[in-house]
mmCIF file of C-alpha atoms in Angstrom:
data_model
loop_
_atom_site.group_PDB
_atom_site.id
_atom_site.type_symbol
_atom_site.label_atom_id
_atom_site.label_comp_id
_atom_site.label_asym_id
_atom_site.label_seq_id
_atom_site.Cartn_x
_atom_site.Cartn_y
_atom_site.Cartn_z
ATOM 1 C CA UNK A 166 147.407 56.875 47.304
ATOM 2 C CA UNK A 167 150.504 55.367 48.492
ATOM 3 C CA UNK A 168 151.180 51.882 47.910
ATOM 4 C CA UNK A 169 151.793 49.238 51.482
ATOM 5 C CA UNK A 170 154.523 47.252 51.575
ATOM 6 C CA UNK A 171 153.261 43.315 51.589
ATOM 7 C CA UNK A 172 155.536 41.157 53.509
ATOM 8 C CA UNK A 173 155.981 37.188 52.856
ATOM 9 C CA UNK A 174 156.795 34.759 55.548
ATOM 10 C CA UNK A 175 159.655 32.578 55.173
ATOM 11 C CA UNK A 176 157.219 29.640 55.230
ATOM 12 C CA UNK A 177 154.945 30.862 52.426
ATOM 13 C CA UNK A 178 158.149 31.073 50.233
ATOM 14 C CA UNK A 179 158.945 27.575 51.160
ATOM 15 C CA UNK A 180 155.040 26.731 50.419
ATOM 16 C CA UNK A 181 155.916 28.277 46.125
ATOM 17 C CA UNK A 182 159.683 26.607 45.774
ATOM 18 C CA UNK A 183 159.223 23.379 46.954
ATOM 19 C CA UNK A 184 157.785 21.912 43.729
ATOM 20 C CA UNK A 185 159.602 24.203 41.095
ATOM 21 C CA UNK A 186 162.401 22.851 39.124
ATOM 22 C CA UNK A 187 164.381 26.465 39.233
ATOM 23 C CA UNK A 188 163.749 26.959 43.093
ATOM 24 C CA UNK A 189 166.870 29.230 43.651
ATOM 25 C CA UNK A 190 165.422 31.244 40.763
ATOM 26 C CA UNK A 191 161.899 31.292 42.083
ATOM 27 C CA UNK A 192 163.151 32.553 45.361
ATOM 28 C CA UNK A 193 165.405 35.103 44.350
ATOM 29 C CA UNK A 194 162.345 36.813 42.754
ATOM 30 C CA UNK A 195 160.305 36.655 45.711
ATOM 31 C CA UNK A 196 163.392 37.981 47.788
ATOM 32 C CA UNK A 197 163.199 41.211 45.578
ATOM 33 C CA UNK A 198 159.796 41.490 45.218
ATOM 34 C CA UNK A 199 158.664 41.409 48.682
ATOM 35 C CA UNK A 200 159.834 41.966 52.475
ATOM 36 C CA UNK A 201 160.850 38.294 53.724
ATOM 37 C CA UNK A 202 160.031 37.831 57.312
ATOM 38 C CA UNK A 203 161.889 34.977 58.873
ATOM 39 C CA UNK A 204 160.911 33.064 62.118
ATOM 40 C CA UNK A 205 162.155 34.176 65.153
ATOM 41 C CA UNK A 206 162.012 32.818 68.924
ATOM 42 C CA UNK A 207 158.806 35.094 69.315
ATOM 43 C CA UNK A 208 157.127 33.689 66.361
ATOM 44 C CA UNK A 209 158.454 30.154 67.809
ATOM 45 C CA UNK A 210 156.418 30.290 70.721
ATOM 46 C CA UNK A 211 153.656 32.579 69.217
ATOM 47 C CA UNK A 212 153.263 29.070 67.300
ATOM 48 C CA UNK A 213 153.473 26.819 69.149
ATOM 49 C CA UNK A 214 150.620 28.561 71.493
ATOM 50 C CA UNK A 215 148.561 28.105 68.685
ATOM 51 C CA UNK A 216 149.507 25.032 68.215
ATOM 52 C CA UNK A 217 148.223 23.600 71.654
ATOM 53 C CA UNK A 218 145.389 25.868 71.512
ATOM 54 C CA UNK A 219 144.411 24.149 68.385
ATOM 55 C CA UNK A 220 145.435 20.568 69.745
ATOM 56 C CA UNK A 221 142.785 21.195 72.501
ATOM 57 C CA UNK A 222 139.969 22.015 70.262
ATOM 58 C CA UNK A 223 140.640 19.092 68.214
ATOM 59 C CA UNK A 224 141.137 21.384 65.605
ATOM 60 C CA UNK A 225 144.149 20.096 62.965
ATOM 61 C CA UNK A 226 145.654 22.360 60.978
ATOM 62 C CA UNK A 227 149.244 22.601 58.535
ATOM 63 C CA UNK A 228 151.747 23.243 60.611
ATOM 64 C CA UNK A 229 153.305 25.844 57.855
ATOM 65 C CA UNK A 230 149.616 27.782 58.326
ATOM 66 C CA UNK A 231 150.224 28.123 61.739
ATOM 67 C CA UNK A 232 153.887 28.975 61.400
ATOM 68 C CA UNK A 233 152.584 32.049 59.051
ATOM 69 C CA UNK A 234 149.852 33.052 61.636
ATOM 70 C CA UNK A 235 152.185 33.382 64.308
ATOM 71 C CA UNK A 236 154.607 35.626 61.975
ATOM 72 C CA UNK A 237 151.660 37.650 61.099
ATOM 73 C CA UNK A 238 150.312 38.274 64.795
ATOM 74 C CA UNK A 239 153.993 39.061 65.721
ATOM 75 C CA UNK A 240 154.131 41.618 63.654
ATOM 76 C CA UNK A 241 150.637 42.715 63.543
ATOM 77 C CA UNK A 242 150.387 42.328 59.949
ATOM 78 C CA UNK A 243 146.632 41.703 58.079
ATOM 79 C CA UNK A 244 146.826 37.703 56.356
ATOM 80 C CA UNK A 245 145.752 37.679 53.119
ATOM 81 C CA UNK A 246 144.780 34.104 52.130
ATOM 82 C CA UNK A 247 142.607 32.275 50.301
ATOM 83 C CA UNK A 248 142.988 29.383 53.033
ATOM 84 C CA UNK A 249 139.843 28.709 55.130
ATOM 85 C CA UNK A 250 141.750 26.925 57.264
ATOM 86 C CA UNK A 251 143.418 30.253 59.068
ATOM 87 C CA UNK A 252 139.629 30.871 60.022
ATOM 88 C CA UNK A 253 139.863 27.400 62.581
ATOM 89 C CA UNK A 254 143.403 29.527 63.737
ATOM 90 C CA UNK A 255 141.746 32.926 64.576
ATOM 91 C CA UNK A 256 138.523 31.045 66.511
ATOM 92 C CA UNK A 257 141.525 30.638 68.954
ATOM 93 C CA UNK A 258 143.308 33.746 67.818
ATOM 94 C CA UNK A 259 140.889 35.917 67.605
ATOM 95 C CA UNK A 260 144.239 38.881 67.100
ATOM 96 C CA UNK A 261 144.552 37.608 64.243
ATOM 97 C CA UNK A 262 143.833 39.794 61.005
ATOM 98 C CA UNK A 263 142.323 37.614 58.365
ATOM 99 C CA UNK A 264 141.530 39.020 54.347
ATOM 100 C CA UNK A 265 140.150 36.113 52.354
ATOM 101 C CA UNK A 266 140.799 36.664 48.675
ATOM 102 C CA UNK A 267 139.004 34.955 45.853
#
């Protein structure tokens, strides 16, 4: 059995530095360990369709979960998460691939 290649968004690194002390460190092993995916104009606007899809509902939600949605729908990729909150985004996106981990 070959293993897949997991893919991090940009934002979900952001989401594990931001409160270490040796961030540059912390991201450097992330960098190697996994494929980054950075946001891109299509992302952009794949989030902020979310974003006023959600605003409609009355639904709130992080801004940095909907930022790694829209990367993961843009490049049909399955979310692994342990987030409920990415459940309120696929009610409106219902594209998108959700794996809830314990």
């Amino acid at each position: 059995m070959q293993a897949e290649e997991v893919y991090l968004s940009v934002i979900s690194i952001y989401e594990y530095i931001r409160y270490k002390k040796d961030k540059k460190f912390y991201k450097t092993k992330l960098e190697q360990a996994f494929t980054v995916l950075q946001l891109d104009n299509n992302i952009l606007e794949k989030a902020a369709e979310i974003f006023t899809k959600l605003k409609e509902k009355g639904t709130p939600v992080s801004e940095n979960d909907i930022y790694i949605a829209a990367t993961a729908l843009a490049y049909d990729l399955e979310l692994y998460t342990k987030d409920t909150d990415y459940q309120k985004i696929a009610e409106v996106e219902p594209k998108l691939k959700l794996k809830f981990i314990e």
